[in-house]
Amino acid sequence: METELLLAPITALEIVGDHLLAGEGPNLAIYSLEPDGSHSARCSKQVLRNCNIHGIKEQQNVAPEASGSAIVAIFGGKNLAVVRLSFQNGQVNIVELFPLCELHDWIWDLQWLDSKAETPNCVALALGHNSVALYDCVGQRVFQEVHCQEKCILYSAHLVGSNWDALILVAGTVFNQLVIWGMADPPEGPGRIKPRCRISGHKGVIFSICFMESKGILASASDDRSLRLWAIGNIRAPPEHIPCLLVCYGHQARVWSVRLLSDCIISIGEDSVCLVWDYKGEIVQSFKGHKGRGLWAVAVHEGRRWVFTGGTDSGIRRWSLKSQRAGGSSLSQLNFTSPKRKGSPRVVKLINVNRLLILTDAGVLYLYDLISKVWVSFLEDAAYRSYGLLEVSEIVGGAVVCAMGNLSGQVKIFPLHSPTQSKDLQLYEGKVHSLSWAPFPGQHPDTCSLCVSGPAGAMLWLEVSCHPHDEVTVVVKQCFLLPLCKQRWHTCATFLPHGELLLCGDRRGSVMVFACRPALTPEEMSGSGELDSSGSGVICETPGLLFPLRGDELCADGPVSLLFGLHGKLGVTSVTCHGDFVYSMGRDGCYRQLQVQGHQLQVLRKQKPCRSLEWLEELRFAPDGSMRVLGFHAAHFVLWSARTNETLLSIPCGGGHRSWSYSHCLSAETFAYIKSGDVLVYHSEAIPSEQCVLTESLHGRELTCVCHVATLRSPQQEPVSILATGSEDNTVNILAFGWQSRSMVQLTMISDHISSVRALAVAKSKASHPESTAAVLFSAGGRAQIECYRLQLSLSCGSCSGVSCQLVHVASHRLDEQWDRMKNKHKYIKMDPETRYMSTVVLNNAEDVEQPGSLLFLAAACSDGSVRLFLLLEHAQKLWLVAESFHHQRCVLKVQAFVHKAPGGKRRHFLGSAATDGSIAFWDITDTLDCATEIIRTEGREVELLALGTPVLTLQAHSCGVNSFHVQDVADGIFSVASGSDDGSISISAVEVNDRSAVSGESAAGTGIRILRTFSRLGAHAAHVTGLRLLPRDFLLSASVDQRLTLWRICKGGLSFVLSKFCHVADVAALETWEVDSNCGSVICGQGLEVLSCSLEEQGTEINDVV
Amino acid sequence: MREYHLFQGVSRAVDLCAAPGSWSQVLSRKLKGEGVKNADVKIVAVDLQAMAPLSGVIQIQGDITKISTAEEIIRHFEGQPADLVVCDGAPDVTGLHDIDEYIQAQLLLAALNITTHVLKKGGTFVAKIFRGKDVTLLYSQLRIFFPDVTCAKPRSSRNSSIEAFVVCRNYNPPEGYVPNMSNPLLDHCYDVDFNQLEGPNRVIVPFLACGDLSAYDSDRTYPLQLDPAKEYTYTPPTQPPIRPPYEEACFLKKHNLLTKESTPQPQQQVTSREPQQQEEQRPGGLEAEVIDALEELST
């Protein structure tokens, strides 16, 4: 059994030369820090055996001939390894220098000692019970071990010095103290060394210690969530009383580690935040982006001012420390009010990062230049007093066009370079509600389209041409009618790439498409009328429109497809096209991914990019496809990076109701807004440098479930396995694992769950094609929530993972939906249990997933003691509860399904359910399924809740909870049932389904199943057996919280042990297996993810020999 | 724990790491019986922290790694060794399973060490254990002192919890073993024969699920209103933590006093159109200090 890939929490980081060394479980991964920025892992190797790496220390002052290589000690738990790294031609080699050593106690810190002739490779090891060992790597022995009088266990230790005789240990004790003692001090009493000093002050245990010799400052980080700085001076002669320089409270949870740098202090904590402090105790920078619960490791490259962090999410990120000369960005007030300027600013629009337009309530338009700081008043029109709309657009040809709208239905359009050339159009009888520029695909570079909403839902599409030397021409292309609602105007518009459709969002939250009429031919053009009699040269291509438009007798086109109120009552803010998809944003905090098929809009997914962004305004796609979101969080304008999960910019502007504008270019960005009658501008000459992701985040918290979706095969015959993982962090990841490259890539993330995800089930397509497949995925978990998706997977050369994954949300189900819809719910106490789904399984239907209109049944084990059956109608996007039973009366932990095919071709469906009392119940659900199918097929309505009846068989398999359960068809109506329990036991039964009874008497179905034989193996594992899979040829694979993966073979008399492997995922929660190239691929998840492969062929021969 | 008859014939019991004192309460009730005062029964509770007084329980505020604590326990028993030692202590978990399991194992071994000083031959030791990757090392250690070691998990404990209890009976230290508190007991290492890291031979002790099946299932979700006749009332936890380490941090957080990163604040910008006020630039704090220091030096 071989480990193919391990994703584990990052517990150690260290810079060695121009490389970053990371400890991921027992593996040492090396990343190059070459300036090319690719930072991909150069190499990874397991260096420790059964411990995780907690520290990495490079041996300094190595002989000069050893340049291009480094000697590094790696330690964690009781393991110590010393390796030589050699860097040549961009390649890294890791060679074990001395054999792995297992110490008698936990190693908290290690210090290389100066090489002497007689002891060339010695290290000092600070051990778990406040002792220090002098260890000789060459001789593989502990020369000496000295103990401190304070003999309690430690939570941290920090060695200072590189010479045994002058070595000092600063130990963080379980009693919240720092104890400082010297190795060479004479022992007192029973051979123990008296501490030179003790520092008290922390109210919790100390997790990290750092000492900076040059400043004489000691730093400590603690359980009490503070970090403290102590003025210790000379650590070899500490003063009697050590003054506390600083107490820093800034983390929202415990502080795990602290580092002292020359000009700042860096701390990381359980809140997944890395804080940069100055020596006055102020936070200079904060790095947020890692998912979930905690950062464990931090390393700093002082030369490049880079900080690397790694954490629970098994991701590694790089951040940049601000340079000493901060600046480059400023938030300034423009002091608009002046006797020289008229009115008070109402609308602000940025033309680009350096120029902005202001429309005042006196109807005056000002231009301001951020560089010259000059105000220019260049247009005044009393018709735009008190109410005026303003939109600017830089058209392809380079000219800037402005459009203004007013209360009396007028629109003014003019090029910025000559405002006097304005076109004034009387479009409506009443107020112009909104204006928006939208480039029309394939348009002339000097032309841009403008959408204008007036009263009664009339929206005009105008084509504006603005040649540098000619005057502005305007063509009224078409008039559209928005759906009926109170605030009936559009908020955003964009043309789809082919120009046939106009996509719009409105104030009511609806998203719609209008069909664009093709451009008129010159002959038709001649017949089209002028807008008005003034001879303005404005052409109207739509006959029958009389300007100004009046609401009642409008000849306008309604939407060809409408999703009414999609974004809720607060409205749609923007619509964007990217790739083959359409995205709409709204003030509901979500964006939708949509598809337009045959002029019809279809919602694929709804996503909330960031929990704290209540309003989304815009989505921007970088060339690499990564997303940036503009939105508002309370009173702050926020620029959010979806890729790195990070706030790039946050401006306390007062909220999104005010007039604001954001513009950016490659080297600068500007955000302008109006507040208290003045214009404020944030301007930065350096685009906020996004953190660099060296290793992607997996999940923020423990993984609870994993399932294999499909295995695709590249043209080069490389198998690529698609996995889905669910986690306590409420998300599901779809991952692609390439067996040859041994790399895992995240394809997409699902964040629709409001509580933890505990179970996944997949209905695979039967028509399998090596390069593409489809599947239906169910995810279920806390708050009685089930979500259902259709996955379309195919190999693609374009994407970095080599796999394209399209996910469509199909249906949702909540047991307590009525509660969610209830008003004033804070006044009531919810009496219903918050049921968790513990396990789900898709029933093996005869029907194929690919077939439209197929029915899928899902069974769920529920924490409220019930087994429930659901039915998915994919075409109707409905998931219905059809049957339930409270037979168990205890939390049901696992469900499995199996089908028996009787000789007559009749299929009987069975369900097995296992509970916390160790019992397994078997149900014959054939009649229930038939009944539900019949009702749906004939009446097409929701089924009234059916009863599941009573189990046909129950089996007391274990003394306590069943944590793993698998049923497999053996042959001729015989099924193998395997279960593993909390008590560490595995139970195997053979169950027979009797054909005769199954065929003849439907009513006497209870007699149709019986146990042939059953046996248990007690103490198969030392902890809960949380994963169990029956494999071909009577093999059985079990996984447990004791971190052993054991392969067994089922023999007549019981289970015979084949082999066992220590696995590096703590708190194993689930095991999944599938066949890959005649090998058994398996994956376990828990605090991380490990992919393994096992050849049963080899094992088979060995066992046969034994037997 | 009824399955073990743990409390039969016990008159001297020790509760290590006793705070807040729930085990002591149980011991007191079980050994003394409800209402009836049994003068022979003595219960000593030891913890580093002070506990609220419990009737019928002698409390010692002391460190279980100190010989003086062991001596004090024996003193309370008038020179007699204990019949039962219980240790329900658990550290605050960090979330890294290897560290948490190690620290818990050290706590158990410290409890075992003091137990070897105070427990009578044939006595019983019960301690909390985390069933993780190296639990077999602890089992093999305990087997040296106790021929009968089992792992027990109360049904009231959640199914997914790694916490369980080891019940070690019939204390019988190896021949010639001298209890020694001056060095900590260290955990065992894997060996090639009896306790393998990856082989079939591992020290796994019998497991017993204890408690009543009819009791509430801690994994099950129940409706709040269990009894239709009674209205639901909120009951606070019986023993909230006393002065937790995070007390001050929570106070600061609650009152919005945690240090925060400064957000951009608008500055007045003087436009070139307006006459610019020529103001002498005041040197910053640091520069001022340097200038002061230089002036001082020159005088």
PDB file of C-alpha atoms in Angstrom, chain A residues 704 758 838-839 861 888 891-896 912-915 962-965 1026 1069-1070:
ATOM      1  CA  THR A 704     -16.156  14.653   7.197  1.00  0.00           C
ATOM      2  CA  ARG A 758     -21.536  15.340   6.680  1.00  0.00           C
ATOM      3  CA  MET A 838     -25.249  11.581   9.005  1.00  0.00           C
ATOM      4  CA  SER A 839     -24.994   9.517   5.849  1.00  0.00           C
ATOM      5  CA  ALA A 861     -29.550   8.430   8.010  1.00  0.00           C
ATOM      6  CA  HIS A 888     -34.213   3.168  15.468  1.00  0.00           C
ATOM      7  CA  CYS A 891     -29.188   8.579  16.054  1.00  0.00           C
ATOM      8  CA  VAL A 892     -28.836   6.698  12.758  1.00  0.00           C
ATOM      9  CA  LEU A 893     -25.207   6.867  11.656  1.00  0.00           C
ATOM     10  CA  LYS A 894     -24.964   5.010   8.357  1.00  0.00           C
ATOM     11  CA  VAL A 895     -27.102   3.813   5.450  1.00  0.00           C
ATOM     12  CA  GLN A 896     -26.297   1.450   2.610  1.00  0.00           C
ATOM     13  CA  GLY A 912     -29.473  -1.134   5.601  1.00  0.00           C
ATOM     14  CA  SER A 913     -29.346   1.410   8.396  1.00  0.00           C
ATOM     15  CA  ALA A 914     -27.038   1.403  11.416  1.00  0.00           C
ATOM     16  CA  ALA A 915     -27.406   3.359  14.647  1.00  0.00           C
ATOM     17  CA  VAL A 962     -21.603   1.858  13.997  1.00  0.00           C
ATOM     18  CA  ASN A 963     -19.118   4.268  12.421  1.00  0.00           C
ATOM     19  CA  SER A 964     -18.625   2.501   9.117  1.00  0.00           C
ATOM     20  CA  PHE A 965     -20.822   0.254   7.036  1.00  0.00           C
ATOM     21  CA  THR A1026     -14.559   5.049  10.741  1.00  0.00           C
ATOM     22  CA  ALA A1069     -13.637  10.326   9.265  1.00  0.00           C
ATOM     23  CA  ALA A1070     -14.188   8.414   6.052  1.00  0.00           C
TER      24      ALA A1070
END
